[in-house]
Amino acid sequence: NNGIVINNKLTTVEGKYSFDAIQLNNQYKIVPDQSLDWMNGVSTIDLMLIQQHILGAKPLNSMYKILAADVDNNATIDVVDLIELRKLILGIYSQLPRNTSWRFADKTRLNPDLPFNINEIIEKPGDQLRDRSNDFVGIKIGDVNQTAQAHQLLGAETRYARSAIKLITPENAFDQNSMVEIPISLDQNQLLAGFQFTVAFETES
């Protein structure tokens, strides 16, 4: 393997990491990776924010949000990102085909004017790995409003509406194995940009 040694380490909950037995004259690459928990922080709100950015109604105001919105990892924000993220939210995708769940940017080489020009690998000789400047910023792909939990031990995310929204459906009887269309309406006039919910029904009665 041309003398290349791979050493995998897990960070602490706070994201800290260290390596043992560093040889000062050897060259090292630090390559962070996290490709689990794809739906962490991802919701319909993120779709709305990407759409507003594409339409120019409300451009994303930070490079981290722009990177999170680049769902298909092609260094541009367009309608394909909306389509790919919608497939993830709807369960058509279990993971994004052209991206990782998280991306990590070298914190010392960030340029807000060039948000896609990030360095995702730190490469240094061993004598430069002893300082504390080898730091990365994690970006959860698809999580444009930045609600993701960086670690499962930090607790589950709770989403709730600022005011209750009541949905109304008519009471209908239908036959087994039949196709049913159920209209859903609000109990009062409300201006909604979007919402996300899960529908469950009793299958035995």
Coordinates of C-alpha atoms in Angstrom, one line a residue:
N1 CA 0.0 0.0 0.0
N2 CA 3.0 2.3 -0.7
G3 CA 3.6 2.8 3.1
I4 CA 0.2 4.4 3.7
V5 CA -1.3 3.7 7.1
I6 CA -5.0 4.4 7.8
N7 CA -5.9 5.1 11.4
N8 CA -9.6 5.7 12.2
K9 CA -10.6 7.6 15.3
L10 CA -14.0 8.7 16.7
T11 CA -14.3 12.2 18.0
T12 CA -15.7 13.0 21.5
V13 CA -19.2 14.4 21.9
E14 CA -17.7 17.9 21.7
G15 CA -16.0 17.0 18.4
K16 CA -12.5 16.8 19.8
Y17 CA -10.0 14.3 18.4
S18 CA -6.4 13.3 18.8
F19 CA -3.9 10.8 17.4
D20 CA -1.2 8.8 19.2
A21 CA 2.4 8.2 18.2
I22 CA 2.7 11.0 15.6
Q23 CA 6.0 10.9 13.7
L24 CA 7.2 14.5 13.3
N25 CA 8.7 13.9 9.9
N26 CA 5.8 12.0 8.4
Q27 CA 3.1 13.5 6.3
Y28 CA -0.5 13.1 7.5
K29 CA -4.0 13.7 6.1
I30 CA -7.0 14.3 8.3
V31 CA -10.2 13.3 6.5
P32 CA -13.4 13.7 8.5
D33 CA -16.5 11.6 7.6
Q34 CA -20.0 11.2 8.9
S35 CA -22.6 9.6 6.6
L36 CA -25.3 8.5 9.0
D37 CA -28.6 10.0 10.2
W38 CA -29.5 11.5 6.8
M39 CA -32.8 13.1 8.0
N40 CA -31.2 14.8 11.0
G41 CA -32.4 18.4 10.9
V42 CA -34.1 18.0 7.5
S43 CA -37.7 19.1 7.0
T44 CA -40.1 20.9 4.6
I45 CA -38.9 24.2 6.0
D46 CA -35.5 23.5 4.3
L47 CA -37.3 23.0 1.0
M48 CA -39.0 26.3 1.4
L49 CA -35.7 28.1 2.1
I50 CA -34.0 26.6 -0.9
Q51 CA -36.9 27.6 -3.1
Q52 CA -36.9 31.2 -1.8
H53 CA -33.2 31.4 -2.5
I54 CA -33.6 30.1 -6.1
L55 CA -36.4 32.6 -6.8
G56 CA -34.4 35.4 -5.3
A57 CA -37.1 36.2 -2.7
K58 CA -34.9 35.5 0.3
P59 CA -31.2 34.6 -0.6
L60 CA -29.4 32.4 1.9
N61 CA -27.3 34.6 4.1
S62 CA -24.3 32.4 5.1
M63 CA -21.9 30.1 3.3
Y64 CA -22.9 27.3 5.7
K65 CA -26.6 27.5 4.6
I66 CA -25.5 27.6 0.9
L67 CA -23.4 24.5 1.4
A68 CA -26.3 22.8 3.1
A69 CA -28.6 23.7 0.2
D70 CA -26.2 22.2 -2.4
V71 CA -27.9 18.8 -2.0
D72 CA -26.6 17.3 -5.3
N73 CA -23.0 18.5 -4.6
N74 CA -22.5 20.4 -7.9
A75 CA -21.5 23.8 -6.5
T76 CA -24.7 25.5 -7.5
I77 CA -28.2 25.9 -5.9
D78 CA -31.0 25.0 -8.4
V79 CA -34.2 23.1 -8.8
V80 CA -32.4 19.8 -8.8
D81 CA -31.4 20.3 -5.2
L82 CA -35.1 20.7 -4.4
I83 CA -36.0 17.5 -6.2
E84 CA -33.3 15.5 -4.5
L85 CA -34.1 16.8 -1.0
R86 CA -37.8 16.2 -1.5
K87 CA -37.1 12.6 -2.4
L88 CA -35.1 12.2 0.8
I89 CA -37.9 13.7 2.9
L90 CA -40.6 11.5 1.2
G91 CA -38.5 8.4 1.8
I92 CA -37.9 7.7 -1.9
Y93 CA -34.2 8.0 -1.0
S94 CA -32.7 6.5 2.1
Q95 CA -29.6 8.6 1.4
L96 CA -28.5 11.2 -1.1
P97 CA -26.9 9.6 -4.2
R98 CA -24.4 12.4 -4.9
N99 CA -23.5 13.7 -1.5
T100 CA -22.6 12.7 2.1
S101 CA -24.8 13.3 5.1
W102 CA -22.3 15.8 6.5
R103 CA -19.5 17.8 4.9
F104 CA -16.6 19.2 6.8
A105 CA -14.7 22.4 5.9
D106 CA -11.2 23.3 7.1
K107 CA -12.0 26.2 9.5
T108 CA -8.8 28.1 8.7
R109 CA -9.5 28.2 4.9
L110 CA -13.1 29.5 4.7
N111 CA -14.0 32.3 2.2
P112 CA -17.6 33.5 2.4
D113 CA -17.3 35.0 -1.1
L114 CA -16.4 31.6 -2.4
P115 CA -18.7 29.3 -0.4
F116 CA -18.2 26.2 -2.5
N117 CA -14.4 26.5 -2.4
I118 CA -13.8 24.6 0.8
N119 CA -10.9 22.4 1.8
E120 CA -12.3 19.1 3.2
I121 CA -8.9 17.5 4.0
I122 CA -6.1 18.8 6.2
E123 CA -2.7 17.6 5.1
K124 CA 0.4 18.5 7.2
P125 CA 3.6 17.1 8.5
G126 CA 3.6 15.5 11.9
D127 CA 5.3 18.5 13.6
Q128 CA 2.3 20.7 12.7
L129 CA -0.3 18.4 14.1
R130 CA 0.4 19.3 17.7
D131 CA -1.2 22.7 17.6
R132 CA -5.0 23.2 18.0
S133 CA -5.6 24.9 14.6
N134 CA -6.6 21.6 12.8
D135 CA -10.3 22.3 13.1
F136 CA -13.2 21.6 10.9
V137 CA -16.7 23.0 10.6
G138 CA -19.5 20.5 10.0
I139 CA -22.3 21.2 7.6
K140 CA -25.4 19.0 7.6
I141 CA -26.5 18.6 4.0
G142 CA -30.1 19.6 3.5
D143 CA -30.4 21.3 6.9
V144 CA -30.6 24.9 5.7
N145 CA -32.2 26.3 8.8
Q146 CA -29.5 24.6 10.9
T147 CA -31.6 22.6 13.3
A148 CA -29.5 19.3 13.2
Q149 CA -28.1 17.8 16.3
A150 CA -24.4 17.2 15.8
H151 CA -24.4 14.1 18.0
Q152 CA -27.2 11.8 19.1
L153 CA -26.2 12.1 22.7
L154 CA -27.1 15.8 22.7
G155 CA -30.8 14.8 22.6
A156 CA -33.5 14.5 20.0
E157 CA -34.8 17.5 18.1
T158 CA -38.3 18.7 18.8
R159 CA -40.3 20.6 16.2
Y160 CA -43.5 22.3 17.1
A161 CA -45.7 25.0 15.7
R162 CA -45.9 28.4 17.4
S163 CA -49.7 28.1 17.2
A164 CA -51.9 25.1 16.9
I165 CA -53.1 24.2 13.4
K166 CA -56.3 22.1 13.3
L167 CA -56.9 19.9 10.3
I168 CA -60.4 18.7 9.4
T169 CA -61.4 15.6 7.4
P170 CA -64.9 14.3 6.8
E171 CA -66.1 11.0 8.3
N172 CA -66.3 8.5 5.4
A173 CA -67.1 4.8 5.2
F174 CA -65.3 2.8 2.5
D175 CA -64.9 -0.8 1.4
Q176 CA -61.8 -2.8 1.9
N177 CA -59.1 -2.6 -0.9
S178 CA -60.8 0.4 -2.4
M179 CA -59.0 3.6 -3.5
V180 CA -60.0 6.4 -1.2
E181 CA -59.5 10.1 -1.6
I182 CA -59.7 12.1 1.7
P183 CA -59.9 15.9 1.5
I184 CA -58.0 17.7 4.3
S185 CA -58.8 21.3 5.2
L186 CA -58.0 23.9 7.9
D187 CA -60.5 24.9 10.4
Q188 CA -60.0 28.6 9.7
N189 CA -58.3 30.8 7.1
Q190 CA -54.5 30.8 7.7
L191 CA -51.6 31.9 5.5
L192 CA -49.1 29.0 5.5
A193 CA -45.9 28.8 3.6
G194 CA -45.8 25.0 4.2
F195 CA -46.0 22.3 6.8
Q196 CA -45.0 18.7 7.3
F197 CA -47.0 16.0 9.1
T198 CA -47.6 12.2 9.3
V199 CA -50.9 10.6 8.8
A200 CA -51.9 7.4 10.6
F201 CA -55.2 5.5 10.5
E202 CA -56.7 2.4 12.2
T203 CA -56.4 -0.6 9.9
E204 CA -58.4 -3.1 12.0
S205 CA -61.8 -1.3 12.4

